[in-house]
Amino acid sequence: MSFRTAHFTVATRFALIEHGRNRFAMVLVALFVPVWTTLAYLAMPDDPARMRLRATGETLAPHGNELTEISGALNAVTLITGFMMFAATFSGSGFDRRLALAGYPRVPLVLAKVTALALVSAVVAGYATAVTCLAWTPRQPLLLAAALFCAGLTYGALGVGFGSLLRREVEGMFAIVMTSIIDLALQNPVTSSGADAPVVRYLPSYGAMQASTAAGFSSSPVPGHLAVQLAWFAAAALVAVAGFRRSTRSSLSSGAPAPPPPAGRRHRRPSRAPPFCRVLTDAPSHAHDPAHGVRHGSRLRSRPMRPSSQPTPADRDAAPRARRSRFPARSRTGEDPALRAAYRLCRRTTRRHDPAIHALVQLMPAVLRPAGWALWAAANAVDDLADGPDADAAGRAARVAAWTEALRGDLAAGTSTDPVRHALVDTALRWRLDLSGLRGAMAATRDDTRGRHFADWAEWRAWCTEEIAPWVDQVRHLFEQAGAPMTPRLDRQHDYRRFIDGAQLTDVLTDLGADLAEGRLLLPREALDACPGAEDALRQGRWSPAAAALVGTVTDLARRWVTRPALTRGMHPGAATVLDTSARLLRAQLDAVDAAGPALLERAPRPSLPTRVRILAPARLRARLAWSLTPLTVPAAPPAPPVPRRTPATARAWEPAAEDTALRTPPPHPEGARPPRIAADRMPTHVAIIMDGNGRWAEQRGLPRSAGHRAGNVAAREMVYGALEIGLRHLTLYAFSTENWQRDTEEIAAVLEATRRELDEGPVRDLDVRQRWSGNSGKLPEELVRSLLREERRTRARTGLTLTVCLNYGGRDEITRTAAALARAARAGDVDPDLIGEDDFARHLPHPDMPDVDLLWRTGDEQRTSNFLPWQATYAELYFTPGHWPDADRRDLWQAITAYGRRRRRHGAAPLVSPRKPAVPTRPE
Ligand code: IPE
Ligand code: IPE
Ligand code: MG
């Protein structure tokens, strides 16, 4: 089956199931057709109605009730098909748009709609014909069915057109009903004296009316009028396709609204696991470690996120090795039976402790599910350790700390003996997750054991942000890595944070009883004080009016927070489905809290099974459709576990930034040189250096070129010292270009090895320098990439100099990757291609915060830029010096900066007129 055929099959199945879910339409088909046609037959007089049938030229005198029954059948068929197609198009337009933006071809989508329309029309027309035949026998029943079918097609296409073009549901329904009534009433000689008027031949169901009347009362074939009806269908279909194209176009202001909150229902459980994760988590885990007992409660938090389309170091690393496919779980976990067992355990834990969460993970693409289970199980494991009744507070804090510490060691080793950590470590390596962000969350969970008190909602939200968001970030990062970002648009970040808060608040409410039993009431004083007496009642286990008022108020607040209709605008359709569904589940959970009343203190409420099915069943369909359409990027198997070293890379990433407390100052210049004083407005912000001449420097001394590169590293250190001393904010060094691969292998190895040593052992590590890497991982050795990423992570909080090392860097490569990121963002609906400006491009650069280069300095007596920072250096002042790079020291940097201070930069403006030399001589007084 070709890819397109597969798309068509999946989309058709989806369209038919969506129609099948339209219960109102099913009732209409079952009841409206027989009731309307039978009533028409019984209620109308059977007096002959004289009429001229244009289709055959005959003058007929059919019974009025039979004629009206035919027109009623047409009316029923047109209304039902029009309504069904309108409803499906209207409610699914946001989803269709997401699919189209995500790259789902529109043609199979349109064909699927047409196929569904044909099937719906055939069924309804066949049914209406059968019902009509029960009362009397038309002369040509097949022709009647064909005429009804063609009318159904026409109105179905009109329904799609209205669904695509009209903004409000009521408008579309009104349009369909009125069109059908006017259209058919005008043509029925029993109800309209103008049925013979020439104008009726331009009505949309004229062909079908003529054909069906002929079918009822004449034996003549009328293929021409069926053709007229098909022509109407073709015209309506053109309008529908145009409307569909328009509604699935990329637009910043478009996007599917999240489903509205379901009216009245409810749900269960205690708080504290990532909102998405806690919607994705909920249950105690610890099947992996019976000694830890079973617990509930978890912690979720939210944190601002990086724009999804922006390539991250990890993206850079993953991209070259990525392949597009969907893997079965077995191949994802390789052949390691322990690892497979670990993931299985995580999945079982998820499913057993919270089927709803498990169902939510099932909405993720198959390739991401193991990671979802691992993250959920880990979050829950930590939560369980912090909450267990089997130990005092200190004991619980100690075991959370022990688990956290064990994870640190496991990350360093690349494996674990604990199955949950084993799965988590594998997930982190496989998807290149930076788990160091979880350290704060776990520490916060540990601190929860001492009890939490919040003065106001701001404090409460800060707790939520600290404890929950890092887990959610990991889930989001997973989606990003797979090329299906779950990242809200920048203008929706506030919504996202509120949503996470709302999810956490829902958990707190759900777990109210369990938390109170352990002496916790995780609501801010501000909320408790607003309902005097509520706190005392709750702590005594009483359900008083004040307690009910408090729960009601907080439930309303949580419902407002999780109701963020625009949150998923422009998001990938699969990711949006997951997020929208978690929102619906949360609202259902809040309904369950509302409905529980005093029972809330006894047990965690849950939404009913039908409610969960109502939410999850369509979500499964949508998710399957979305993921089947959008190929995912799956990283290759994770690198082999690193051999533990004294300070392994992964461990460093996890360690607290303790070494930052002991940052050193740069060593003084050997000759005691001090930096010049540069006026602030003469100081460049960003100096970029093409460090050229290493090879010639070595050759002049009869040394191998590798010696030149090692000497070049010493000069680079000098520049860092000089930059810190003079107060430069950004220094960017060109260390190895994408063109340098053309060099001798030995020389390449020498350059790269010298860089790695500098990263691992160089003195710059201990300075107040935030190190970053710009370039492509491509053919770079794995260990070097790890060192580069590790230094980025380790130094990211430093505030002194930002040092960007361009390694395997090419300006064109950077621009190409940025264009790809922008294209991905456009496909995801985050940017409108028609509105892309320079800012949008800059935002998608690997380091969007890198300022423009003010001064571009090249040593080595060459005057070219060699593919270095073409975007950022368009207006840089160029500065070339004849000496070789290894001979340079910090004084040369200061000299370059001094020279820069003397330049006059105009950025395209006209030169300023010198006040001392007026352009127009003034007359002496
Ligand atoms: C620059 O020095 C460093 C790298 C390109 C890695 P070169 O190695 O280009 O030195 P020359 O230009 O050959 O002297
Ligand atoms: C530019 O130097 C690249 C680096 C300094 C890393 P090259 O020596 O490679 O540049 P060309 O070949 O002279 O342009
Ligand atoms: Mg060179």
Short mmCIF file of N, CA, C and O and ligand atoms in Angstrom, two decimals, residues 690-692 734-737 740 743 858 864 866, ligand 2:
data_model
loop_
_atom_site.label_atom_id
_atom_site.label_comp_id
_atom_site.label_asym_id
_atom_site.label_seq_id
_atom_site.Cartn_x
_atom_site.Cartn_y
_atom_site.Cartn_z
N ILE A 690 38.67 34.90 14.09
CA ILE A 690 39.10 33.79 13.22
C ILE A 690 40.56 33.55 13.57
O ILE A 690 41.45 34.34 13.21
N MET A 691 40.78 32.47 14.30
CA MET A 691 42.12 32.23 14.87
C MET A 691 42.97 31.53 13.80
O MET A 691 43.07 30.32 13.78
N ASP A 692 43.59 32.29 12.94
CA ASP A 692 44.27 31.69 11.79
C ASP A 692 45.79 31.83 11.91
O ASP A 692 46.29 32.80 12.48
N TYR A 734 36.55 30.96 16.38
CA TYR A 734 36.39 30.00 15.28
C TYR A 734 37.49 28.97 15.43
O TYR A 734 38.66 29.25 15.19
N ALA A 735 37.11 27.77 15.86
CA ALA A 735 38.12 26.76 16.17
C ALA A 735 38.27 25.71 15.07
O ALA A 735 39.36 25.16 14.87
N PHE A 736 37.20 25.40 14.38
CA PHE A 736 37.27 24.37 13.34
C PHE A 736 36.07 24.57 12.43
O PHE A 736 34.93 24.58 12.88
N SER A 737 36.36 24.70 11.13
CA SER A 737 35.26 24.98 10.21
C SER A 737 34.78 23.70 9.53
O SER A 737 35.48 22.68 9.52
N ASN A 740 37.24 22.52 7.21
CA ASN A 740 38.53 22.00 7.69
C ASN A 740 38.62 20.47 7.64
O ASN A 740 39.69 19.90 7.82
N ARG A 743 41.26 18.63 5.58
CA ARG A 743 42.67 18.51 5.96
C ARG A 743 43.05 17.07 6.26
O ARG A 743 42.19 16.19 6.36
N ARG A 858 40.60 38.83 12.40
CA ARG A 858 41.25 37.64 11.85
C ARG A 858 42.76 37.84 11.90
O ARG A 858 43.28 38.86 11.45
N ARG A 864 39.73 37.45 4.66
CA ARG A 864 38.45 36.86 4.24
C ARG A 864 37.74 36.33 5.49
O ARG A 864 38.38 36.20 6.55
N SER A 866 35.85 33.35 5.51
CA SER A 866 35.87 31.89 5.52
C SER A 866 34.63 31.25 6.16
O SER A 866 34.74 30.40 7.05
C1 IPE B 2 39.37 29.47 9.07
O1 IPE B 2 40.68 29.20 8.82
C2 IPE B 2 38.84 28.48 10.02
C3 IPE B 2 39.37 28.58 11.37
C4 IPE B 2 40.17 29.48 11.82
C5 IPE B 2 38.90 27.59 12.24
P1 IPE B 2 41.12 28.43 7.50
O2 IPE B 2 42.60 28.50 7.48
O3 IPE B 2 40.55 27.09 7.48
O4 IPE B 2 40.45 29.29 6.39
P2 IPE B 2 40.92 29.47 4.88
O5 IPE B 2 41.06 28.10 4.33
O6 IPE B 2 42.20 30.21 4.95
O7 IPE B 2 39.81 30.25 4.29
#
